[in-house]
């Protein structure tokens, strides 16, 4: 009988084990620590030297997709991209002269790893001259390797991708896939620390006459806000979530664009409300923003929902007792429901439960993503002495796994897109809405409702 594919694979694995028994097991267990995963009845890598991690990645036998996912998302914690490229080239060259199965499989693994690397990090490697040089050299070597090209379909696919996608895009000056694929060409203006738009109380009457968004329904506004936020969210690459890059604007421009947008929407809410001289008109606008926040919540756009809520709960608006007393009870109940979603109690348990049960498309709250990423980074060391070899420093792979899981969750929300139809006029307004900084907003709030007002303020959840 002809051998089955499973039989052929088993024979291949046995051959590899016999050829490189010492190399395989030395690099898979030496200077590495494993823990037992009771739930899955398996061993989980806890820490290892950087050399062992790379050897494990390239091992033809130890093919672990979850390990590879974590590695490519977080490798910059222990090695630079240029150093990893050099290591891949060196590993290929060291195994480049032999036709033995092990050497062929290692060369295939190197090409496959290179393909994954340039795909995962295309935003930072697309214009890297060093990356282009390494890819060009390895593609040239592989293309001339009759043994490799004649026996390894995976290597052929990797070479075809590197030639057709990466090198062509690099030669075209970065004409490859855009970051995140959000599909929009608009950008959100960068805010200054003092805000833009309205800058003093005397400008508020002018603002009140410019609110073209009011002719649209709350659903229209919520949909457009959601499309804008989702476009920004899908542009956040994984590297901006690593090693506290999200705390530095120069290292995380897309992450900061989204946090800037959060603040801009909150300040817009304040500006629109406090610019109204009439109590009843202010109450009407509060009601409209409550409805917009609730619509965003129902669309699973939690980021904009919280941004609108933050504007309503800021001191400039929340202190307007006469105004809140005029907001219909129905709207106040909706306000309380949305506010409870973002209660910080039990480490934001309510929000996390709702997020877990929500179906895509989703725009998660960006502030909590950065909070969890920071907590993982702050509470776990990058490296540590090896348990059995204290003189050897190992990479804390358990920390990398936690970080990678958070980034993978973020990436899962970037896949499914909203299909709302854009409204050009409304979008143009919402991309650059009038805003007010906190000091001017509060000054205007005191002007329209002095401190001696005694009307009751509706209770709100602790955000």
Coordinates of C-alpha atoms in Angstrom, one line a residue:
X1 CA 0.0 0.0 0.0
X2 CA 1.2 3.5 -0.7
X3 CA 2.3 5.4 2.4
X4 CA -0.1 8.0 3.8
X5 CA 0.8 11.6 4.4
X6 CA 0.8 10.9 8.1
X7 CA 3.2 8.0 7.7
X8 CA 5.5 10.2 5.5
X9 CA 5.4 12.9 8.2
X10 CA 6.3 10.4 10.9
X11 CA 9.2 9.1 8.9
X12 CA 10.4 12.6 8.3
X13 CA 10.3 13.4 12.1
X14 CA 12.1 10.3 13.0
X15 CA 14.8 11.1 10.5
X16 CA 15.2 14.6 11.9
X17 CA 15.4 13.3 15.4
X18 CA 18.1 10.7 14.5
X19 CA 20.1 13.3 12.6
X20 CA 20.1 16.0 15.2
X21 CA 19.1 14.5 18.5
X22 CA 21.7 16.4 20.6
X23 CA 21.2 19.7 18.9
X24 CA 17.4 19.5 19.1
X25 CA 17.1 18.7 22.8
X26 CA 20.0 20.8 23.9
X27 CA 18.5 24.0 22.5
X28 CA 14.9 23.2 23.4
X29 CA 15.5 22.6 27.2
X30 CA 18.9 23.9 28.2
X31 CA 18.7 27.3 29.7
X32 CA 14.9 27.2 29.5
X33 CA 12.2 26.7 32.1
X34 CA 8.8 25.0 31.5
X35 CA 5.7 24.9 33.6
X36 CA 2.8 22.4 33.5
X37 CA -0.4 23.7 32.1
X38 CA -3.0 21.7 34.1
X39 CA -5.9 22.8 31.9
X40 CA -4.3 21.6 28.7
X41 CA -2.1 18.9 30.1
X42 CA 1.0 20.4 28.4
X43 CA 4.2 22.1 29.2
X44 CA 4.4 25.9 28.8
X45 CA 7.6 27.8 28.3
X46 CA 8.2 30.2 31.1
X47 CA 11.6 31.6 30.4
X48 CA 14.6 31.0 28.2
X49 CA 17.7 32.7 26.8
X50 CA 17.3 34.7 23.6
X51 CA 19.4 32.1 21.8
X52 CA 17.1 29.3 22.8
X53 CA 14.0 31.2 21.8
X54 CA 15.4 31.7 18.3
X55 CA 16.5 28.1 18.0
X56 CA 13.1 27.0 19.1
X57 CA 11.5 29.2 16.5
X58 CA 13.6 27.7 13.7
X59 CA 13.5 24.1 14.9
X60 CA 12.0 21.8 12.2
X61 CA 10.5 19.6 14.8
X62 CA 9.3 21.9 17.6
X63 CA 6.7 23.7 15.4
X64 CA 4.5 25.6 17.9
X65 CA 2.2 28.2 16.3
X66 CA 1.3 29.8 19.6
X67 CA 5.0 30.2 20.4
X68 CA 5.6 31.7 17.0
X69 CA 2.7 34.1 17.5
X70 CA 4.1 35.3 20.8
X71 CA 7.7 35.5 19.4
X72 CA 6.9 37.7 16.4
X73 CA 4.7 40.1 18.4
X74 CA 7.2 40.6 21.3
X75 CA 10.7 39.7 20.1
X76 CA 11.8 43.4 20.3
X77 CA 11.8 42.9 24.1
X78 CA 15.1 41.0 23.8
X79 CA 16.5 41.6 20.3
X80 CA 16.3 44.3 17.7
X81 CA 14.8 43.7 14.2
X82 CA 18.2 44.2 12.6
X83 CA 19.8 41.7 15.0
X84 CA 17.0 39.2 14.3
X85 CA 17.5 39.6 10.5
X86 CA 21.2 39.1 10.9
X87 CA 20.6 36.0 13.0
X88 CA 18.2 34.6 10.4
X89 CA 20.7 35.1 7.6
X90 CA 23.4 33.5 9.7
X91 CA 21.3 30.5 10.4
X92 CA 20.4 30.1 6.7
X93 CA 24.1 30.3 5.7
X94 CA 25.2 27.8 8.4
X95 CA 22.7 25.3 7.0
X96 CA 23.1 26.3 3.4
X97 CA 25.5 23.8 2.0
X98 CA 23.9 20.5 3.0
X99 CA 21.3 18.4 1.3
X100 CA 20.6 16.5 4.5
X101 CA 17.0 16.7 5.6
X102 CA 17.8 18.8 8.8
X103 CA 19.6 21.4 6.8
X104 CA 16.9 21.7 4.2
X105 CA 14.2 22.0 6.9
X106 CA 16.1 24.7 8.8
X107 CA 16.5 26.7 5.6
X108 CA 12.8 26.4 5.0
X109 CA 12.0 27.5 8.6
X110 CA 14.3 30.5 8.2
X111 CA 12.5 31.6 5.0
X112 CA 9.1 31.1 6.7
X113 CA 10.2 33.1 9.7
X114 CA 11.5 35.9 7.4
X115 CA 8.2 35.9 5.6
X116 CA 6.2 36.2 8.9
X117 CA 8.6 38.9 10.2
X118 CA 8.2 41.2 7.3
X119 CA 4.5 40.7 7.2
X120 CA 4.0 41.2 10.9
X121 CA 6.3 44.3 11.1
X122 CA 5.7 45.7 7.6
X123 CA 5.1 49.2 9.0
X124 CA 8.6 49.4 10.4
X125 CA 10.5 47.1 8.0
X126 CA 9.0 48.2 4.7
X127 CA 11.5 51.1 4.4
X128 CA 14.4 49.3 6.1
X129 CA 17.5 49.2 3.9
X130 CA 19.0 46.5 6.0
X131 CA 15.8 44.3 5.8
X132 CA 15.8 44.8 2.0
X133 CA 19.4 43.7 1.9
X134 CA 18.9 40.5 4.0
X135 CA 15.7 39.6 2.1
X136 CA 17.3 40.1 -1.2
X137 CA 20.3 37.9 -0.3
X138 CA 18.2 35.1 1.1
X139 CA 15.7 35.1 -1.8
X140 CA 18.7 35.0 -4.2
X141 CA 20.3 32.1 -2.3
X142 CA 17.0 30.2 -2.0
X143 CA 16.0 30.7 -5.7
X144 CA 19.3 29.1 -6.7
X145 CA 18.9 26.2 -4.3
X146 CA 17.6 23.3 -6.5
X147 CA 17.2 20.9 -3.5
X148 CA 15.2 23.5 -1.5
X149 CA 13.0 24.7 -4.4
X150 CA 12.4 21.1 -5.6
X151 CA 11.3 19.6 -2.3
X152 CA 9.9 22.3 0.0
X153 CA 6.6 23.8 -1.1
X154 CA 6.6 26.0 2.0
X155 CA 10.0 27.5 1.1
X156 CA 8.7 28.2 -2.4
X157 CA 5.7 30.0 -1.1
X158 CA 7.9 32.1 1.3
X159 CA 10.2 33.1 -1.5
X160 CA 7.3 34.0 -3.8
X161 CA 5.8 36.2 -1.0
X162 CA 9.1 37.9 -0.3
X163 CA 9.7 38.6 -4.0
X164 CA 6.2 39.6 -4.9
X165 CA 5.0 41.4 -1.8
X166 CA 7.8 42.7 0.3
X167 CA 10.6 43.5 -2.2
X168 CA 8.1 44.9 -4.8
X169 CA 6.5 47.2 -2.1
X170 CA 9.9 48.3 -0.9
X171 CA 11.1 49.1 -4.4
X172 CA 7.9 51.1 -4.9
X173 CA 8.6 53.4 -2.0
X174 CA 6.2 51.8 0.5
X175 CA 3.3 51.1 -1.8
X176 CA 2.3 48.0 0.2
X177 CA -0.6 47.6 2.5
X178 CA -1.5 50.5 4.7
X179 CA -1.4 50.3 8.4
X180 CA -4.4 48.5 9.7
X181 CA -6.4 48.9 6.5
X182 CA -8.9 51.3 8.0
X183 CA -9.9 52.4 4.5
X184 CA -10.2 56.1 5.3
X185 CA -8.0 58.8 4.0
X186 CA -9.0 61.4 6.6
X187 CA -6.7 62.2 9.5
X188 CA -7.6 63.6 12.9
X189 CA -5.8 66.9 13.6
X190 CA -3.2 66.8 16.3
X191 CA -4.4 68.7 19.4
X192 CA -2.3 71.1 21.3
X193 CA -2.1 70.9 25.1
X194 CA -4.5 73.9 25.3
X195 CA -7.1 72.7 22.9
X196 CA -8.2 74.2 19.6
X197 CA -11.4 75.9 18.3
X198 CA -13.0 77.8 21.1
X199 CA -10.3 79.4 23.3
X200 CA -12.2 82.0 25.4
X201 CA -15.8 82.5 26.8
X202 CA -16.5 85.4 24.4
X203 CA -16.4 83.0 21.4
X204 CA -19.2 80.7 22.6
X205 CA -22.0 82.6 20.9
X206 CA -20.3 82.2 17.6
X207 CA -19.9 78.4 18.2
X208 CA -23.6 78.0 18.9
X209 CA -24.5 79.2 15.4
X210 CA -22.1 76.7 13.7
X211 CA -23.5 73.4 15.0
X212 CA -24.5 71.9 11.6
X213 CA -24.4 68.4 13.2
X214 CA -27.7 69.1 14.9
X215 CA -29.7 68.6 11.7
X216 CA -28.7 65.0 11.8
X217 CA -30.1 62.3 14.0
X218 CA -28.3 60.9 17.0
X219 CA -27.9 57.6 15.1
X220 CA -26.3 59.4 12.2
X221 CA -23.8 61.2 14.5
X222 CA -23.0 58.0 16.4
X223 CA -22.4 56.1 13.1
X224 CA -20.1 58.8 11.8
X225 CA -18.2 59.0 15.1
X226 CA -17.8 55.2 15.0
X227 CA -16.4 55.2 11.5
X228 CA -13.8 57.8 12.4
X229 CA -12.8 56.0 15.6
X230 CA -12.6 52.6 13.9
X231 CA -10.4 54.1 11.1
X232 CA -8.0 55.3 13.8
X233 CA -8.2 52.1 15.8
X234 CA -7.3 49.8 12.8
X235 CA -4.1 51.9 12.2
X236 CA -2.6 51.0 15.5
X237 CA 0.2 48.4 14.8
X238 CA 1.3 45.9 17.4
X239 CA 4.7 47.5 18.0
X240 CA 3.1 50.6 19.4
X241 CA 1.7 48.4 22.2
X242 CA 5.0 47.0 23.4
X243 CA 7.6 48.1 25.9
X244 CA 5.5 51.2 26.9
X245 CA 5.8 52.7 23.4
X246 CA 2.2 53.8 23.9
X247 CA 3.4 56.3 26.5
X248 CA 5.6 58.1 24.0
X249 CA 4.1 60.1 21.2
X250 CA 7.2 59.7 18.9
X251 CA 7.0 55.9 19.3
X252 CA 3.3 55.5 19.0
X253 CA 1.8 58.1 16.7
X254 CA -1.3 56.0 15.9
X255 CA -2.0 55.1 19.5
X256 CA -1.7 58.8 20.4
X257 CA -4.0 59.8 17.5
X258 CA -6.7 57.7 19.1
X259 CA -6.2 59.1 22.6
X260 CA -6.1 62.6 21.2
X261 CA -9.4 61.9 19.4
X262 CA -10.9 60.6 22.7
X263 CA -10.0 63.9 24.3
X264 CA -11.2 65.9 21.4
X265 CA -14.6 64.3 21.4
X266 CA -14.9 64.9 25.2
X267 CA -14.0 68.6 24.8
X268 CA -16.4 69.0 21.9
X269 CA -19.2 67.7 24.1
X270 CA -18.3 70.3 26.7
X271 CA -18.0 73.1 24.1
X272 CA -21.4 72.4 22.5
X273 CA -23.2 72.3 25.9
X274 CA -21.7 75.3 27.7
X275 CA -22.0 77.5 24.5
X276 CA -25.8 77.5 25.0
X277 CA -27.2 80.4 27.0
X278 CA -30.6 78.9 27.6
X279 CA -31.1 76.3 30.3
X280 CA -33.6 74.4 28.2
X281 CA -31.3 74.3 25.2
X282 CA -28.4 73.1 27.3
X283 CA -30.6 70.3 28.7
X284 CA -31.7 69.4 25.1
X285 CA -28.0 69.1 24.1
X286 CA -27.2 67.0 27.1
X287 CA -30.1 64.7 26.1
X288 CA -28.7 64.5 22.5
X289 CA -25.3 63.5 23.7
X290 CA -26.6 60.9 26.1
X291 CA -28.5 59.4 23.2
X292 CA -25.3 59.5 21.0
X293 CA -23.3 57.8 23.8
X294 CA -26.0 55.1 24.1
X295 CA -26.1 54.6 20.3
X296 CA -22.3 54.2 20.3
X297 CA -22.6 51.7 23.1
X298 CA -25.1 49.6 21.2
X299 CA -22.8 49.8 18.1
X300 CA -20.0 48.4 20.3
X301 CA -18.1 51.6 19.9
X302 CA -17.1 51.7 23.5
X303 CA -14.3 54.2 23.0
X304 CA -16.6 57.0 21.7
X305 CA -19.3 56.1 24.1
X306 CA -16.8 56.7 27.0
X307 CA -15.5 59.9 25.4
X308 CA -18.9 61.4 25.2
X309 CA -19.6 60.2 28.8
X310 CA -16.4 61.8 30.0
X311 CA -17.5 65.1 28.5
X312 CA -20.8 64.9 30.3
X313 CA -19.2 63.9 33.6
X314 CA -16.5 66.5 33.5
X315 CA -16.8 69.3 36.0
X316 CA -17.8 72.0 33.4
X317 CA -21.0 70.0 32.6
X318 CA -21.7 67.9 35.6
X319 CA -22.0 71.0 37.9
X320 CA -24.8 72.6 35.8
X321 CA -27.5 71.7 38.3
X322 CA -30.3 73.8 36.7
X323 CA -29.6 72.2 33.4
X324 CA -29.5 68.6 34.6
X325 CA -32.8 69.2 36.4
X326 CA -34.3 69.9 33.0
X327 CA -33.0 66.7 31.4
X328 CA -35.9 64.3 31.0
X329 CA -35.9 61.4 33.5
X330 CA -35.8 58.9 30.6
X331 CA -32.5 60.4 29.4
X332 CA -31.1 60.5 32.9
X333 CA -31.8 56.8 33.3
X334 CA -30.0 56.0 30.0
X335 CA -27.1 58.2 31.2
X336 CA -26.9 56.1 34.4
X337 CA -26.9 52.9 32.3
X338 CA -24.1 54.0 30.1
X339 CA -22.2 55.3 33.1
X340 CA -22.5 51.9 34.9
X341 CA -20.8 50.2 31.9
X342 CA -17.6 52.2 32.6
X343 CA -17.6 51.9 36.4
X344 CA -14.0 51.2 37.5
X345 CA -15.1 48.8 40.3
X346 CA -13.5 45.4 40.3
X347 CA -11.0 46.4 37.7
X348 CA -13.6 47.5 35.2
X349 CA -15.4 44.2 35.5
X350 CA -18.7 45.3 34.0
X351 CA -17.1 46.7 30.9
X352 CA -14.8 43.6 30.5
X353 CA -17.9 41.3 30.7
X354 CA -19.8 43.3 28.1
X355 CA -16.7 43.5 25.8
X356 CA -16.2 39.7 26.1
X357 CA -19.8 39.0 25.1
X358 CA -20.0 41.6 22.3
X359 CA -19.9 40.6 18.7
X360 CA -17.6 42.4 16.1
X361 CA -17.2 45.0 14.8
X362 CA -16.0 46.6 18.0
X363 CA -14.0 49.7 19.0
X364 CA -12.7 49.0 22.5
X365 CA -11.9 51.7 25.0
X366 CA -8.3 52.7 24.3
X367 CA -7.6 53.9 27.8
X368 CA -8.1 50.4 29.3
X369 CA -5.9 48.8 26.7
X370 CA -3.0 51.0 27.7
X371 CA -3.8 50.5 31.4
X372 CA -3.6 46.7 31.0
X373 CA -0.5 46.8 28.9
X374 CA 1.2 49.0 31.4
X375 CA 0.2 46.7 34.3
X376 CA 1.7 43.7 32.6
X377 CA 4.9 45.6 31.8
X378 CA 5.2 47.2 35.2
X379 CA 4.6 44.1 37.3
X380 CA 6.8 41.6 35.5
X381 CA 10.6 41.9 34.8
X382 CA 11.9 41.6 31.3
X383 CA 14.7 39.2 32.3
X384 CA 15.7 37.2 35.3
X385 CA 18.5 34.8 36.5
X386 CA 17.8 31.2 35.3
X387 CA 16.5 29.0 38.1
X388 CA 19.2 26.4 37.8
X389 CA 21.9 28.6 36.3
X390 CA 21.9 31.9 38.2
X391 CA 24.8 33.2 36.2
X392 CA 22.7 33.1 33.0
X393 CA 20.1 35.7 32.3
X394 CA 16.9 34.5 30.6
X395 CA 14.0 36.3 28.9
X396 CA 10.8 36.3 30.9
X397 CA 8.7 34.5 28.2
X398 CA 5.7 34.3 30.5
X399 CA 5.5 38.2 30.4
X400 CA 5.8 38.1 26.6
X401 CA 2.9 35.7 26.5
X402 CA 0.7 38.0 28.6
X403 CA 1.6 41.0 26.4
X404 CA 1.1 39.1 23.2
X405 CA -2.4 37.9 24.4
X406 CA -3.4 41.5 25.0
X407 CA -2.1 42.6 21.6
X408 CA -3.8 39.6 19.9
X409 CA -7.1 40.6 21.5
X410 CA -6.6 44.1 20.1
X411 CA -5.8 42.8 16.7
X412 CA -9.0 40.6 16.7
X413 CA -11.1 43.8 17.0
X414 CA -9.4 45.3 14.0
X415 CA -10.6 42.6 11.6
X416 CA -14.3 43.1 11.1
X417 CA -15.3 46.5 9.8
X418 CA -18.4 48.7 10.1
X419 CA -20.4 49.0 6.9
X420 CA -22.2 52.3 7.7
X421 CA -22.5 54.7 4.8
X422 CA -20.5 57.9 5.3
X423 CA -22.2 61.3 5.3
X424 CA -19.6 63.7 3.9
X425 CA -20.8 67.0 5.4
X426 CA -21.3 65.4 8.9
X427 CA -17.9 63.7 8.7
X428 CA -16.1 66.8 7.8
X429 CA -17.6 68.6 10.8
X430 CA -16.9 65.8 13.2
X431 CA -13.3 65.4 12.1
X432 CA -12.5 68.9 13.3
X433 CA -15.2 69.8 15.8
X434 CA -14.9 73.0 17.9
X435 CA -13.5 72.2 21.3
X436 CA -12.8 74.0 24.6
X437 CA -10.0 73.5 27.0
X438 CA -10.8 72.6 30.6
X439 CA -10.1 76.1 32.1
X440 CA -12.2 78.0 29.6
X441 CA -15.0 75.4 29.7
X442 CA -15.2 75.7 33.5
X443 CA -15.1 79.5 33.3
X444 CA -18.0 79.5 30.9
X445 CA -19.8 77.0 33.1
X446 CA -19.6 79.4 36.0
X447 CA -20.8 82.2 33.8
X448 CA -24.0 80.5 32.8
X449 CA -24.7 78.9 36.2
X450 CA -23.0 80.6 39.1
X451 CA -22.1 78.6 42.2
X452 CA -25.1 79.6 44.3
X453 CA -27.5 77.4 42.2
X454 CA -29.2 74.8 44.5
X455 CA -31.0 72.5 42.0
X456 CA -30.2 68.7 42.6
X457 CA -27.6 67.0 40.5
X458 CA -28.4 63.5 39.2
X459 CA -26.2 60.8 40.6
X460 CA -23.6 59.2 38.3
X461 CA -21.5 56.0 38.5
X462 CA -17.9 56.3 39.6
X463 CA -15.9 56.4 36.3

